[in-house]
PDB file of C-alpha atoms in Angstrom:
ATOM      1  CA  MET I   1      -3.440 156.339-101.870  1.00  0.00           C
ATOM      2  CA  SER I   2      -4.479 152.833-102.574  1.00  0.00           C
ATOM      3  CA  ALA I   3      -7.471 150.787-100.893  1.00  0.00           C
ATOM      4  CA  VAL I   4      -5.241 149.085 -98.816  1.00  0.00           C
ATOM      5  CA  ALA I   5      -4.013 152.424 -97.243  1.00  0.00           C
ATOM      6  CA  ASN I   6      -7.592 153.384 -96.203  1.00  0.00           C
ATOM      7  CA  PRO I   7      -9.206 150.759 -94.493  1.00  0.00           C
ATOM      8  CA  LEU I   8     -12.784 152.187 -95.221  1.00  0.00           C
ATOM      9  CA  ALA I   9     -12.343 151.785 -98.878  1.00  0.00           C
ATOM     10  CA  LYS I  10     -13.858 148.325 -98.373  1.00  0.00           C
ATOM     11  CA  GLU I  11     -17.386 147.236 -99.939  1.00  0.00           C
ATOM     12  CA  GLY I  12     -20.019 147.061 -97.341  1.00  0.00           C
ATOM     13  CA  LYS I  13     -18.319 149.349 -94.959  1.00  0.00           C
ATOM     14  CA  LYS I  14     -20.542 152.385 -93.505  1.00  0.00           C
ATOM     15  CA  VAL I  15     -18.942 155.602 -93.990  1.00  0.00           C
ATOM     16  CA  GLU I  16     -19.838 159.244 -93.924  1.00  0.00           C
ATOM     17  CA  ILE I  17     -18.624 161.847 -96.451  1.00  0.00           C
ATOM     18  CA  THR I  18     -19.147 165.713 -96.799  1.00  0.00           C
ATOM     19  CA  ARG I  19     -21.053 166.583-100.167  1.00  0.00           C
ATOM     20  CA  ARG I  20     -19.640 169.709-102.041  1.00  0.00           C
ATOM     21  CA  ASN I  21     -22.507 171.940-100.609  1.00  0.00           C
ATOM     22  CA  GLY I  22     -21.422 171.065 -97.108  1.00  0.00           C
ATOM     23  CA  VAL I  23     -23.964 168.461 -96.297  1.00  0.00           C
ATOM     24  CA  ILE I  24     -22.811 165.488 -94.292  1.00  0.00           C
ATOM     25  CA  ALA I  25     -24.224 162.422 -95.903  1.00  0.00           C
ATOM     26  CA  LYS I  26     -23.871 158.562 -94.472  1.00  0.00           C
ATOM     27  CA  GLY I  27     -23.826 155.735 -96.631  1.00  0.00           C
ATOM     28  CA  VAL I  28     -22.194 152.190 -97.586  1.00  0.00           C
ATOM     29  CA  VAL I  29     -19.522 151.562 -99.816  1.00  0.00           C
ATOM     30  CA  ALA I  30     -20.936 150.160-102.973  1.00  0.00           C
ATOM     31  CA  LEU I  31     -17.916 149.851-105.255  1.00  0.00           C
ATOM     32  CA  VAL I  32     -13.873 150.330-105.288  1.00  0.00           C
ATOM     33  CA  ASN I  33     -12.632 151.334-108.453  1.00  0.00           C
ATOM     34  CA  GLU I  34      -8.609 151.510-108.890  1.00  0.00           C
ATOM     35  CA  THR I  35      -7.631 153.879-111.722  1.00  0.00           C
ATOM     36  CA  ASP I  36      -4.247 155.443-113.135  1.00  0.00           C
ATOM     37  CA  LYS I  37      -5.240 158.651-111.442  1.00  0.00           C
ATOM     38  CA  GLY I  38      -6.174 156.964-108.124  1.00  0.00           C
ATOM     39  CA  THR I  39      -8.685 155.472-105.906  1.00  0.00           C
ATOM     40  CA  TRP I  40     -12.627 156.165-106.401  1.00  0.00           C
ATOM     41  CA  VAL I  41     -15.196 154.797-104.225  1.00  0.00           C
ATOM     42  CA  SER I  42     -18.815 154.658-104.919  1.00  0.00           C
ATOM     43  CA  VAL I  43     -20.853 155.346-101.774  1.00  0.00           C
ATOM     44  CA  ASN I  44     -24.711 154.656-101.752  1.00  0.00           C
ATOM     45  CA  VAL I  45     -26.295 157.383 -99.731  1.00  0.00           C
ATOM     46  CA  GLY I  46     -29.638 156.287-100.301  1.00  0.00           C
ATOM     47  CA  ASP I  47     -31.466 152.952 -99.314  1.00  0.00           C
ATOM     48  CA  LYS I  48     -31.804 149.512-100.790  1.00  0.00           C
ATOM     49  CA  LYS I  49     -34.863 150.398-102.644  1.00  0.00           C
ATOM     50  CA  THR I  50     -33.965 153.566-104.253  1.00  0.00           C
ATOM     51  CA  PRO I  51     -30.165 153.659-104.496  1.00  0.00           C
ATOM     52  CA  ASP I  52     -28.184 157.112-104.867  1.00  0.00           C
ATOM     53  CA  ILE I  53     -24.789 156.502-105.767  1.00  0.00           C
ATOM     54  CA  VAL I  54     -21.955 159.301-105.160  1.00  0.00           C
ATOM     55  CA  LYS I  55     -18.408 158.786-106.518  1.00  0.00           C
ATOM     56  CA  VAL I  56     -15.755 160.252-104.228  1.00  0.00           C
ATOM     57  CA  ARG I  57     -11.962 159.883-103.724  1.00  0.00           C
ATOM     58  CA  ALA I  58     -11.072 157.394-100.907  1.00  0.00           C
ATOM     59  CA  SER I  59      -9.304 160.145 -99.080  1.00  0.00           C
ATOM     60  CA  GLN I  60     -13.021 161.979 -98.341  1.00  0.00           C
ATOM     61  CA  LEU I  61     -14.362 158.936 -96.208  1.00  0.00           C
ATOM     62  CA  ARG I  62     -14.520 158.912 -92.736  1.00  0.00           C
ATOM     63  CA  LYS I  63     -16.128 156.992 -89.848  1.00  0.00           C
ATOM     64  CA  PRO I  64     -19.908 157.637 -89.074  1.00  0.00           C
ATOM     65  CA  SER I  65     -20.223 159.678 -86.080  1.00  0.00           C
TER      66      SER I  65
END
């Protein structure tokens, strides 16, 4: 799946992800990285003063509820 196939994988988009412990986190896409193993998205789930960057696959992104 490329970034073109997933419309949420664009910088600045507000998204929602589920962390590995089951907690739902809301954040903003900070960076989209295309590698040979797929599309990885860096999501800032912190705020602007104290960013908390989480790397996830593009398929894990959802619209915030």
